mmCIF file of C-alpha atoms and ligand atoms in Angstrom:
data_model
loop_
_atom_site.group_PDB
_atom_site.id
_atom_site.type_symbol
_atom_site.label_atom_id
_atom_site.label_comp_id
_atom_site.label_asym_id
_atom_site.label_seq_id
_atom_site.Cartn_x
_atom_site.Cartn_y
_atom_site.Cartn_z
ATOM 1 C CA UNK A 23 15.765 8.522 -23.449
ATOM 2 C CA UNK A 24 17.246 5.715 -25.561
ATOM 3 C CA UNK A 25 18.411 3.999 -22.387
ATOM 4 C CA UNK A 26 14.917 4.355 -20.888
ATOM 5 C CA UNK A 27 13.273 2.928 -24.026
ATOM 6 C CA UNK A 28 15.638 -0.058 -24.007
ATOM 7 C CA UNK A 29 14.936 -0.612 -20.321
ATOM 8 C CA UNK A 30 11.189 -0.407 -20.777
ATOM 9 C CA UNK A 31 11.416 -2.723 -23.783
ATOM 10 C CA UNK A 32 13.432 -5.203 -21.723
ATOM 11 C CA UNK A 33 10.890 -4.990 -18.901
ATOM 12 C CA UNK A 34 8.069 -5.693 -21.305
ATOM 13 C CA UNK A 35 9.908 -8.729 -22.679
ATOM 14 C CA UNK A 36 10.458 -9.989 -19.159
ATOM 15 C CA UNK A 37 6.832 -9.334 -18.257
ATOM 16 C CA UNK A 38 5.591 -11.167 -21.344
ATOM 17 C CA UNK A 39 7.930 -13.993 -20.467
ATOM 18 C CA UNK A 40 6.706 -13.890 -16.860
ATOM 19 C CA UNK A 41 3.114 -14.239 -18.013
ATOM 20 C CA UNK A 42 3.841 -17.302 -20.083
ATOM 21 C CA UNK A 43 6.010 -18.921 -17.376
ATOM 22 C CA UNK A 44 3.970 -17.940 -14.338
ATOM 23 C CA UNK A 45 5.939 -19.561 -11.553
ATOM 24 C CA UNK A 46 9.256 -18.154 -12.721
ATOM 25 C CA UNK A 47 10.813 -15.213 -10.915
ATOM 26 C CA UNK A 48 13.866 -13.723 -12.526
ATOM 27 C CA UNK A 49 16.490 -13.231 -9.843
ATOM 28 C CA UNK A 50 19.127 -10.769 -10.951
ATOM 29 C CA UNK A 51 20.812 -10.013 -7.606
ATOM 30 C CA UNK A 52 22.026 -6.515 -8.373
ATOM 31 C CA UNK A 53 18.603 -5.436 -9.669
ATOM 32 C CA UNK A 54 16.174 -7.264 -7.428
ATOM 33 C CA UNK A 55 14.967 -6.350 -3.965
ATOM 34 C CA UNK A 56 15.513 -8.452 -0.857
ATOM 35 C CA UNK A 57 12.381 -10.521 -0.404
ATOM 36 C CA UNK A 58 9.839 -9.403 2.186
ATOM 37 C CA UNK A 59 8.323 -12.893 2.212
ATOM 38 C CA UNK A 60 4.782 -11.524 1.993
ATOM 39 C CA UNK A 61 3.996 -12.696 -1.538
ATOM 40 C CA UNK A 62 0.782 -11.353 -3.037
ATOM 41 C CA UNK A 63 -1.509 -9.449 -0.697
ATOM 42 C CA UNK A 64 -4.650 -7.374 -0.470
ATOM 43 C CA UNK A 65 -5.754 -4.563 1.834
ATOM 44 C CA UNK A 66 -8.965 -4.945 3.822
ATOM 45 C CA UNK A 67 -9.546 -1.223 3.355
ATOM 46 C CA UNK A 68 -12.329 0.967 4.757
ATOM 47 C CA UNK A 69 -13.202 -1.435 7.617
ATOM 48 C CA UNK A 70 -11.204 -1.146 10.843
ATOM 49 C CA UNK A 71 -9.572 2.141 9.840
ATOM 50 C CA UNK A 72 -12.912 3.928 9.437
ATOM 51 C CA UNK A 73 -13.807 6.030 12.502
ATOM 52 C CA UNK A 74 -16.060 3.084 13.534
ATOM 53 C CA UNK A 75 -16.190 -0.181 11.603
ATOM 54 C CA UNK A 76 -19.069 0.097 9.135
ATOM 55 C CA UNK A 77 -18.901 3.903 8.849
ATOM 56 C CA UNK A 78 -17.261 3.546 5.433
ATOM 57 C CA UNK A 79 -19.483 0.709 4.240
ATOM 58 C CA UNK A 80 -17.277 -2.286 5.062
ATOM 59 C CA UNK A 81 -17.732 -4.691 7.962
ATOM 60 C CA UNK A 82 -15.241 -7.555 7.946
ATOM 61 C CA UNK A 83 -16.778 -10.996 7.527
ATOM 62 C CA UNK A 84 -15.401 -14.522 7.770
ATOM 63 C CA UNK A 85 -16.106 -15.066 4.086
ATOM 64 C CA UNK A 86 -13.725 -12.233 3.070
ATOM 65 C CA UNK A 87 -10.730 -14.174 4.359
ATOM 66 C CA UNK A 88 -11.879 -17.378 2.693
ATOM 67 C CA UNK A 89 -12.454 -15.693 -0.681
ATOM 68 C CA UNK A 90 -9.066 -13.998 -0.473
ATOM 69 C CA UNK A 91 -7.220 -17.226 0.361
ATOM 70 C CA UNK A 92 -9.091 -19.203 -2.311
ATOM 71 C CA UNK A 93 -8.184 -16.608 -4.941
ATOM 72 C CA UNK A 94 -4.515 -17.307 -4.252
ATOM 73 C CA UNK A 95 -3.419 -14.386 -2.069
ATOM 74 C CA UNK A 96 -0.770 -14.937 0.605
ATOM 75 C CA UNK A 97 -1.292 -11.924 2.856
ATOM 76 C CA UNK A 98 -3.917 -9.520 4.144
ATOM 77 C CA UNK A 99 -3.028 -6.036 5.320
ATOM 78 C CA UNK A 100 -5.495 -4.915 7.958
ATOM 79 C CA UNK A 101 -5.540 -1.125 8.334
ATOM 80 C CA UNK A 102 -6.578 -0.121 11.872
ATOM 81 C CA UNK A 103 -7.522 3.215 13.433
ATOM 82 C CA UNK A 104 -6.457 2.408 17.003
ATOM 83 C CA UNK A 105 -6.454 6.102 17.924
ATOM 84 C CA UNK A 106 -10.282 6.128 17.759
ATOM 85 C CA UNK A 107 -10.501 3.328 20.329
ATOM 86 C CA UNK A 108 -8.402 4.485 23.286
ATOM 87 C CA UNK A 109 -8.941 6.287 26.563
ATOM 88 C CA UNK A 110 -8.510 10.047 26.192
ATOM 89 C CA UNK A 111 -5.773 10.192 28.818
ATOM 90 C CA UNK A 112 -2.634 8.396 29.896
ATOM 91 C CA UNK A 113 -2.218 5.358 29.762
ATOM 92 C CA UNK A 114 -4.383 5.537 26.596
ATOM 93 C CA UNK A 115 -5.760 2.040 27.143
ATOM 94 C CA UNK A 116 -7.107 0.367 23.994
ATOM 95 C CA UNK A 117 -10.783 -0.566 24.222
ATOM 96 C CA UNK A 118 -11.038 -4.301 24.951
ATOM 97 C CA UNK A 119 -13.986 -4.912 22.601
ATOM 98 C CA UNK A 120 -12.060 -3.339 19.750
ATOM 99 C CA UNK A 121 -8.934 -5.339 20.644
ATOM 100 C CA UNK A 122 -11.030 -8.525 20.466
ATOM 101 C CA UNK A 123 -12.260 -7.517 17.030
ATOM 102 C CA UNK A 124 -8.638 -7.233 15.868
ATOM 103 C CA UNK A 125 -7.847 -10.623 17.537
ATOM 104 C CA UNK A 126 -10.728 -12.061 15.513
ATOM 105 C CA UNK A 127 -9.482 -10.582 12.210
ATOM 106 C CA UNK A 128 -5.975 -11.950 12.778
ATOM 107 C CA UNK A 129 -7.430 -15.371 13.689
ATOM 108 C CA UNK A 130 -9.491 -15.355 10.495
ATOM 109 C CA UNK A 131 -6.403 -14.625 8.433
ATOM 110 C CA UNK A 132 -4.434 -17.391 10.142
ATOM 111 C CA UNK A 133 -7.147 -20.002 9.901
ATOM 112 C CA UNK A 134 -7.213 -19.395 6.138
ATOM 113 C CA UNK A 135 -3.448 -19.729 5.859
ATOM 114 C CA UNK A 136 -2.930 -16.005 5.265
ATOM 115 C CA UNK A 137 -0.211 -13.840 6.747
ATOM 116 C CA UNK A 138 -1.564 -10.759 8.529
ATOM 117 C CA UNK A 139 -0.115 -7.277 8.622
ATOM 118 C CA UNK A 140 -1.662 -5.000 11.228
ATOM 119 C CA UNK A 141 -0.838 -1.323 11.208
ATOM 120 C CA UNK A 142 -1.661 2.022 12.751
ATOM 121 C CA UNK A 143 -3.755 3.795 10.115
ATOM 122 C CA UNK A 144 -5.236 7.279 10.024
ATOM 123 C CA UNK A 145 -3.598 8.485 13.233
ATOM 124 C CA UNK A 146 -4.426 11.954 11.900
ATOM 125 C CA UNK A 147 -3.858 13.698 15.208
ATOM 126 C CA UNK A 148 -0.195 12.624 15.119
ATOM 127 C CA UNK A 149 0.275 13.450 11.443
ATOM 128 C CA UNK A 150 -1.310 16.889 11.845
ATOM 129 C CA UNK A 151 0.425 17.651 15.115
ATOM 130 C CA UNK A 152 3.458 15.469 15.831
ATOM 131 C CA UNK A 153 3.741 16.803 19.381
ATOM 132 C CA UNK A 154 5.443 14.899 22.235
ATOM 133 C CA UNK A 155 1.956 13.939 23.509
ATOM 134 C CA UNK A 156 0.958 12.327 20.199
ATOM 135 C CA UNK A 157 4.331 10.634 19.769
ATOM 136 C CA UNK A 158 3.868 9.330 23.325
ATOM 137 C CA UNK A 159 0.468 7.896 22.323
ATOM 138 C CA UNK A 160 2.054 6.137 19.327
ATOM 139 C CA UNK A 161 4.516 4.534 21.727
ATOM 140 C CA UNK A 162 1.771 3.535 24.177
ATOM 141 C CA UNK A 163 -0.248 1.969 21.356
ATOM 142 C CA UNK A 164 2.682 -0.154 20.263
ATOM 143 C CA UNK A 165 3.487 -1.274 23.795
ATOM 144 C CA UNK A 166 -0.092 -2.508 24.208
ATOM 145 C CA UNK A 167 -0.244 -4.139 20.755
ATOM 146 C CA UNK A 168 3.145 -5.835 21.167
ATOM 147 C CA UNK A 169 2.229 -7.057 24.670
ATOM 148 C CA UNK A 170 -0.963 -8.578 23.338
ATOM 149 C CA UNK A 171 0.507 -10.306 20.290
ATOM 150 C CA UNK A 172 4.084 -11.116 21.270
ATOM 151 C CA UNK A 173 3.329 -14.863 21.577
ATOM 152 C CA UNK A 174 1.542 -14.966 18.194
ATOM 153 C CA UNK A 175 3.084 -16.794 15.212
ATOM 154 C CA UNK A 176 5.663 -14.919 13.187
ATOM 155 C CA UNK A 177 3.127 -14.631 10.326
ATOM 156 C CA UNK A 178 1.781 -11.561 12.127
ATOM 157 C CA UNK A 179 3.579 -8.364 11.137
ATOM 158 C CA UNK A 180 3.548 -4.934 12.804
ATOM 159 C CA UNK A 181 3.481 -1.890 10.521
ATOM 160 C CA UNK A 182 4.378 1.072 12.701
ATOM 161 C CA UNK A 183 2.407 3.850 10.958
ATOM 162 C CA UNK A 184 0.669 4.011 7.600
ATOM 163 C CA UNK A 185 1.851 6.848 5.395
ATOM 164 C CA UNK A 186 3.884 8.875 7.878
ATOM 165 C CA UNK A 187 4.029 12.415 6.523
ATOM 166 C CA UNK A 188 2.025 15.626 6.564
ATOM 167 C CA UNK A 189 3.712 17.479 9.462
ATOM 168 C CA UNK A 190 5.970 14.543 10.302
ATOM 169 C CA UNK A 191 9.173 15.508 8.495
ATOM 170 C CA UNK A 192 11.662 12.835 7.363
ATOM 171 C CA UNK A 193 13.990 13.963 10.167
ATOM 172 C CA UNK A 194 11.292 13.739 12.832
ATOM 173 C CA UNK A 195 10.137 10.353 11.538
ATOM 174 C CA UNK A 196 13.678 9.030 11.956
ATOM 175 C CA UNK A 197 13.720 10.420 15.516
ATOM 176 C CA UNK A 198 10.354 8.793 16.266
ATOM 177 C CA UNK A 199 11.681 5.479 14.967
ATOM 178 C CA UNK A 200 14.836 5.760 17.040
ATOM 179 C CA UNK A 201 12.601 6.232 20.081
ATOM 180 C CA UNK A 202 9.829 3.673 19.594
ATOM 181 C CA UNK A 203 11.645 0.779 17.906
ATOM 182 C CA UNK A 204 13.722 -0.062 21.027
ATOM 183 C CA UNK A 205 10.564 0.182 23.165
ATOM 184 C CA UNK A 206 8.703 -2.295 20.909
ATOM 185 C CA UNK A 207 11.742 -4.540 20.819
ATOM 186 C CA UNK A 208 11.941 -4.599 24.639
ATOM 187 C CA UNK A 209 8.389 -6.013 24.674
ATOM 188 C CA UNK A 210 8.522 -8.148 21.535
ATOM 189 C CA UNK A 211 11.917 -9.037 20.087
ATOM 190 C CA UNK A 212 10.640 -11.354 17.374
ATOM 191 C CA UNK A 213 7.803 -10.090 15.177
ATOM 192 C CA UNK A 214 8.821 -8.412 11.950
ATOM 193 C CA UNK A 215 8.386 -4.641 11.966
ATOM 194 C CA UNK A 216 7.298 -2.851 8.805
ATOM 195 C CA UNK A 217 8.443 0.725 8.456
ATOM 196 C CA UNK A 218 7.149 3.164 5.834
ATOM 197 C CA UNK A 219 8.920 5.874 3.967
ATOM 198 C CA UNK A 220 7.520 9.375 4.373
ATOM 199 C CA UNK A 221 4.515 9.421 2.056
ATOM 200 C CA UNK A 222 5.964 11.230 -0.920
ATOM 201 C CA UNK A 223 2.983 11.097 -3.326
ATOM 202 C CA UNK A 224 4.989 9.217 -5.895
ATOM 203 C CA UNK A 225 8.376 10.696 -5.023
ATOM 204 C CA UNK A 226 10.997 8.362 -3.651
ATOM 205 C CA UNK A 227 11.660 9.213 -0.001
ATOM 206 C CA UNK A 228 13.218 5.893 0.994
ATOM 207 C CA UNK A 229 16.628 7.525 0.740
ATOM 208 C CA UNK A 230 15.890 9.693 3.787
ATOM 209 C CA UNK A 231 14.639 6.787 5.904
ATOM 210 C CA UNK A 232 16.922 5.707 8.762
ATOM 211 C CA UNK A 233 15.810 2.356 10.104
ATOM 212 C CA UNK A 234 17.346 1.701 13.531
ATOM 213 C CA UNK A 235 19.651 -1.365 13.435
ATOM 214 C CA UNK A 236 17.790 -2.931 16.386
ATOM 215 C CA UNK A 237 14.565 -2.978 14.321
ATOM 216 C CA UNK A 238 15.502 -6.367 12.810
ATOM 217 C CA UNK A 239 13.651 -8.368 11.587
ATOM 218 C CA UNK A 240 12.347 -5.471 9.545
ATOM 219 C CA UNK A 241 10.807 -4.654 6.167
ATOM 220 C CA UNK A 242 10.588 -1.199 4.575
ATOM 221 C CA UNK A 243 7.416 -0.214 2.777
ATOM 222 C CA UNK A 244 6.186 2.289 0.217
ATOM 223 C CA UNK A 245 2.927 3.031 -1.621
ATOM 224 C CA UNK A 246 2.382 3.669 -5.317
ATOM 225 C CA UNK A 247 -0.581 5.445 -6.908
ATOM 226 C CA UNK A 248 0.933 7.171 -9.918
ATOM 227 C CA UNK A 249 -0.375 8.689 -12.024
ATOM 228 C CA UNK A 250 -2.836 10.077 -9.486
ATOM 229 C CA UNK A 251 -4.865 11.573 -12.364
ATOM 230 C CA UNK A 252 -5.605 7.987 -13.350
ATOM 231 C CA UNK A 253 -5.761 6.095 -10.038
ATOM 232 C CA UNK A 254 -7.650 8.753 -8.076
ATOM 233 C CA UNK A 255 -9.853 10.218 -10.835
ATOM 234 C CA UNK A 256 -12.913 11.709 -9.168
ATOM 235 C CA UNK A 257 -11.937 10.499 -5.672
ATOM 236 C CA UNK A 258 -14.013 12.583 -3.282
ATOM 237 C CA UNK A 259 -11.265 12.683 -0.636
ATOM 238 C CA UNK A 260 -8.546 14.156 -2.868
ATOM 239 C CA UNK A 261 -7.971 17.652 -4.200
ATOM 240 C CA UNK A 262 -10.286 19.017 -6.943
ATOM 241 C CA UNK A 263 -7.440 18.859 -9.512
ATOM 242 C CA UNK A 264 -8.015 15.076 -9.589
ATOM 243 C CA UNK A 265 -11.638 15.598 -10.619
ATOM 244 C CA UNK A 266 -11.199 14.769 -14.334
ATOM 245 C CA UNK A 267 -12.828 11.429 -15.146
ATOM 246 C CA UNK A 268 -12.419 9.240 -18.231
ATOM 247 C CA UNK A 269 -8.629 9.055 -17.832
ATOM 248 C CA UNK A 270 -7.460 5.761 -19.340
ATOM 249 C CA UNK A 271 -4.130 3.968 -18.909
ATOM 250 C CA UNK A 272 -1.719 3.787 -20.598
ATOM 251 C CA UNK A 273 -1.713 7.137 -22.408
ATOM 252 C CA UNK A 274 -2.160 8.751 -24.816
ATOM 253 C CA UNK A 275 -5.962 8.357 -25.023
ATOM 254 C CA UNK A 276 -7.641 7.756 -28.376
ATOM 255 C CA UNK A 277 -9.400 11.091 -28.133
ATOM 256 C CA UNK A 278 -7.907 13.875 -26.014
ATOM 257 C CA UNK A 279 -9.377 14.318 -22.543
ATOM 258 C CA UNK A 280 -10.584 17.746 -21.509
ATOM 259 C CA UNK A 281 -9.353 18.377 -17.960
ATOM 260 C CA UNK A 282 -11.770 19.634 -15.311
ATOM 261 C CA UNK A 283 -11.663 23.341 -14.444
ATOM 262 C CA UNK A 284 -9.579 22.855 -11.282
ATOM 263 C CA UNK A 285 -6.950 20.967 -13.323
ATOM 264 C CA UNK A 286 -6.979 23.644 -16.041
ATOM 265 C CA UNK A 287 -6.398 26.292 -13.377
ATOM 266 C CA UNK A 288 -3.351 24.441 -12.086
ATOM 267 C CA UNK A 289 -0.137 24.821 -14.092
ATOM 268 C CA UNK A 290 1.257 21.395 -13.292
ATOM 269 C CA UNK A 291 -2.051 19.576 -13.826
ATOM 270 C CA UNK A 292 -2.701 21.279 -17.152
ATOM 271 C CA UNK A 293 0.859 20.448 -18.261
ATOM 272 C CA UNK A 294 0.238 16.829 -17.235
ATOM 273 C CA UNK A 295 -2.946 16.563 -19.313
ATOM 274 C CA UNK A 296 -1.282 18.214 -22.300
ATOM 275 C CA UNK A 297 1.517 15.612 -22.115
ATOM 276 C CA UNK A 298 -0.953 12.777 -21.484
ATOM 277 C CA UNK A 299 -3.070 13.768 -24.505
ATOM 278 C CA UNK A 300 -0.189 14.201 -26.914
ATOM 279 C CA UNK A 301 2.991 12.254 -26.070
ATOM 280 C CA UNK A 302 3.613 8.754 -27.453
ATOM 281 C CA UNK A 303 3.412 5.835 -25.021
ATOM 282 C CA UNK A 304 7.110 5.660 -24.217
ATOM 283 C CA UNK A 305 7.284 9.340 -23.276
ATOM 284 C CA UNK A 306 3.782 9.597 -21.848
ATOM 285 C CA UNK A 307 3.381 10.483 -18.125
ATOM 286 C CA UNK A 308 0.763 7.697 -18.040
ATOM 287 C CA UNK A 309 3.173 5.261 -19.671
ATOM 288 C CA UNK A 310 5.378 2.438 -18.461
ATOM 289 C CA UNK A 311 8.525 4.472 -17.804
ATOM 290 C CA UNK A 312 7.587 6.226 -14.524
ATOM 291 C CA UNK A 313 6.387 2.949 -12.966
ATOM 292 C CA UNK A 314 9.516 1.038 -13.955
ATOM 293 C CA UNK A 315 11.690 3.839 -12.642
ATOM 294 C CA UNK A 316 9.936 4.092 -9.263
ATOM 295 C CA UNK A 317 9.959 0.353 -8.643
ATOM 296 C CA UNK A 318 13.568 -0.039 -9.733
ATOM 297 C CA UNK A 319 14.603 2.745 -7.349
ATOM 298 C CA UNK A 320 12.876 0.927 -4.494
ATOM 299 C CA UNK A 321 14.497 -2.400 -5.421
ATOM 300 C CA UNK A 322 17.927 -0.798 -5.620
ATOM 301 C CA UNK A 323 17.420 0.878 -2.246
ATOM 302 C CA UNK A 324 16.503 -2.473 -0.742
ATOM 303 C CA UNK A 325 19.565 -4.183 -2.177
ATOM 304 C CA UNK A 326 21.921 -1.355 -1.218
ATOM 305 C CA UNK A 327 20.605 -1.159 2.346
ATOM 306 C CA UNK A 328 20.137 -4.872 2.933
ATOM 307 C CA UNK A 329 16.475 -4.344 3.910
ATOM 308 C CA UNK A 330 13.535 -6.164 2.279
ATOM 309 C CA UNK A 331 10.970 -3.894 0.647
ATOM 310 C CA UNK A 332 7.181 -4.194 0.344
ATOM 311 C CA UNK A 333 4.719 -2.338 -1.848
ATOM 312 C CA UNK A 334 2.037 -2.137 0.820
ATOM 313 C CA UNK A 335 -0.584 -0.203 -1.209
ATOM 314 C CA UNK A 336 -1.288 0.441 -4.869
ATOM 315 C CA UNK A 337 -4.599 0.483 -6.694
ATOM 316 C CA UNK A 338 -7.030 2.369 -8.872
ATOM 317 C CA UNK A 339 -10.505 3.714 -8.248
ATOM 318 C CA UNK A 340 -13.626 2.102 -9.668
ATOM 319 C CA UNK A 341 -14.475 5.332 -11.524
ATOM 320 C CA UNK A 342 -11.714 4.435 -14.012
ATOM 321 C CA UNK A 343 -12.613 2.101 -16.882
ATOM 322 C CA UNK A 344 -12.086 -1.546 -16.122
ATOM 323 C CA UNK A 345 -9.632 -2.425 -18.850
ATOM 324 C CA UNK A 346 -7.382 0.503 -17.871
ATOM 325 C CA UNK A 347 -7.545 -0.617 -14.254
ATOM 326 C CA UNK A 348 -6.541 -4.121 -15.294
ATOM 327 C CA UNK A 349 -3.725 -2.807 -17.529
ATOM 328 C CA UNK A 350 -2.259 -0.626 -14.794
ATOM 329 C CA UNK A 351 -2.673 -3.217 -12.036
ATOM 330 C CA UNK A 352 -1.145 -5.997 -14.126
ATOM 331 C CA UNK A 353 1.788 -3.829 -15.105
ATOM 332 C CA UNK A 354 2.554 -2.753 -11.521
ATOM 333 C CA UNK A 355 2.254 -6.359 -10.275
ATOM 334 C CA UNK A 356 4.400 -8.011 -12.918
ATOM 335 C CA UNK A 357 7.020 -5.292 -12.744
ATOM 336 C CA UNK A 358 7.136 -5.588 -8.935
ATOM 337 C CA UNK A 359 7.458 -9.339 -9.193
ATOM 338 C CA UNK A 360 10.267 -9.008 -11.744
ATOM 339 C CA UNK A 361 12.081 -6.917 -9.131
ATOM 340 C CA UNK A 362 11.218 -9.328 -6.304
ATOM 341 C CA UNK A 363 9.002 -6.723 -4.602
ATOM 342 C CA UNK A 364 6.048 -8.315 -2.792
ATOM 343 C CA UNK A 365 2.851 -6.297 -2.891
ATOM 344 C CA UNK A 366 -0.607 -5.717 -1.393
ATOM 345 C CA UNK A 367 -3.387 -4.290 -3.556
ATOM 346 C CA UNK A 368 -5.577 -1.459 -2.220
ATOM 347 C CA UNK A 369 -8.344 -2.561 -1.751
ATOM 348 C CA UNK A 370 -10.584 -5.608 -1.359
ATOM 349 C CA UNK A 371 -14.175 -4.315 -1.628
ATOM 350 C CA UNK A 372 -14.235 -0.506 -1.202
ATOM 351 C CA UNK A 373 -13.582 2.378 -3.611
ATOM 352 C CA UNK A 374 -10.650 0.641 -5.356
ATOM 353 C CA UNK A 375 -12.263 -2.794 -5.197
ATOM 354 C CA UNK A 376 -10.975 -6.013 -6.703
ATOM 355 C CA UNK A 377 -14.061 -7.777 -5.301
ATOM 356 C CA UNK A 378 -17.697 -6.820 -5.867
ATOM 357 C CA UNK A 379 -19.435 -7.274 -2.541
ATOM 358 C CA UNK A 380 -23.084 -6.983 -3.725
ATOM 359 C CA UNK A 381 -22.632 -9.886 -6.147
ATOM 360 C CA UNK A 382 -20.094 -11.663 -3.887
ATOM 361 C CA UNK A 383 -17.726 -12.152 -6.795
ATOM 362 C CA UNK A 384 -14.290 -11.023 -7.891
ATOM 363 C CA UNK A 385 -14.010 -8.380 -10.574
ATOM 364 C CA UNK A 386 -12.414 -10.826 -12.978
ATOM 365 C CA UNK A 387 -10.274 -8.397 -14.934
ATOM 366 C CA UNK A 388 -8.756 -6.953 -11.767
ATOM 367 C CA UNK A 389 -8.237 -10.323 -10.102
ATOM 368 C CA UNK A 390 -6.640 -11.763 -13.253
ATOM 369 C CA UNK A 391 -4.315 -8.774 -13.374
ATOM 370 C CA UNK A 392 -3.344 -9.391 -9.746
ATOM 371 C CA UNK A 393 -3.110 -13.173 -9.926
ATOM 372 C CA UNK A 394 -2.856 -14.368 -13.524
ATOM 373 C CA UNK A 395 -1.791 -17.862 -12.467
ATOM 374 C CA UNK A 396 -4.364 -18.443 -9.700
ATOM 375 C CA UNK A 397 -4.868 -21.932 -8.296
ATOM 376 C CA UNK A 398 -7.735 -24.034 -9.678
HETATM 377 C C1 LIG B 26 -4.484 5.630 1.805
HETATM 378 C C2 LIG B 26 -5.558 6.168 2.686
HETATM 379 C C3 LIG B 26 -6.862 5.506 2.341
HETATM 380 C C4 LIG B 26 -7.175 5.721 0.870
HETATM 381 C C5 LIG B 26 -6.044 5.180 0.031
HETATM 382 C C6 LIG B 26 -6.249 5.519 -1.429
HETATM 383 O O1 LIG B 26 -4.284 4.353 2.229
HETATM 384 O O2 LIG B 26 -5.223 5.926 4.015
HETATM 385 O O3 LIG B 26 -7.888 6.009 3.135
HETATM 386 O O4 LIG B 26 -8.373 5.098 0.502
HETATM 387 O O5 LIG B 26 -4.814 5.720 0.431
HETATM 388 O O6 LIG B 26 -6.352 6.909 -1.572
#
């Protein structure tokens, strides 16, 4: 524990230092990750990965890219549900109108000087049933995408599958990679591939990831939403145990929170709330320690494996109070930057928004947490 406290204290010193000397990145080779070169990014969530664009309330607009670039971001991650826009049968041709919409989004990013990461998002059929047919569709999608974009600038990145997991085991994911990476490389040898760890809901699963050597240039990616009781409080799409609202960060709260019934009925969740309500900051499950530990593990993995790492998603829901959101976001960002881990916030203007679409303005506290040293 003493070691942890010292480490957290050191991190805080470095973060404080980082805030006062904004442009400075501390490079300690044995502790820092290999750079992904993606800088600071944001996810254009709930648009092209909805079943149809607009279904989840977000339709991409030219202005989004301009606002994002002007705020000082370097990269946009564009989540895409290709599987909803293909022919039902072999050769699973991607709908041309939809392809043009993706062309347009990439062009918007480029014309605003932003790097663009496109991915395969919400391929639920594959995650629920990783059968040879669905794995074959994943391959067909990548052949078509790589054929279309192989002549594009290298500032376009291909992320093979967002949050592989569910019924895709770590072993199977490695087999899928061993199969599709060479196929993509035979079509497009140059664009950087981005490969995710099995979505471990906060657990490190990078250690089981086997990235094929012929994937280069390649970046590994992971997501971070811990503690879920804070970041996903009241999120309609998660389990009822995350239904308790009013969870602030960091813990402990000024007055104890009473967990919702589903959390009380769950042993682990009720333990979590007991610890959150009572433990001092440095031992609290909603404290600095778990974040530092997770990010340091990722940085070490990157260094040990010689593969750059990217935090492709992290964020907190708008149900949480704003100053807690800013505290958590700022801590994750500065800690990632200390470790040389580039990041992309989830999301731009949906449930975890950094930008308020109705008023067409940034949520200042969140934006300042993301980019404290933004250009004038
Ligand atoms: C994942 C999901 C996305 C969700 C986000 C936060 O990216 O794909 O739909 O909004 O996590 O839960």
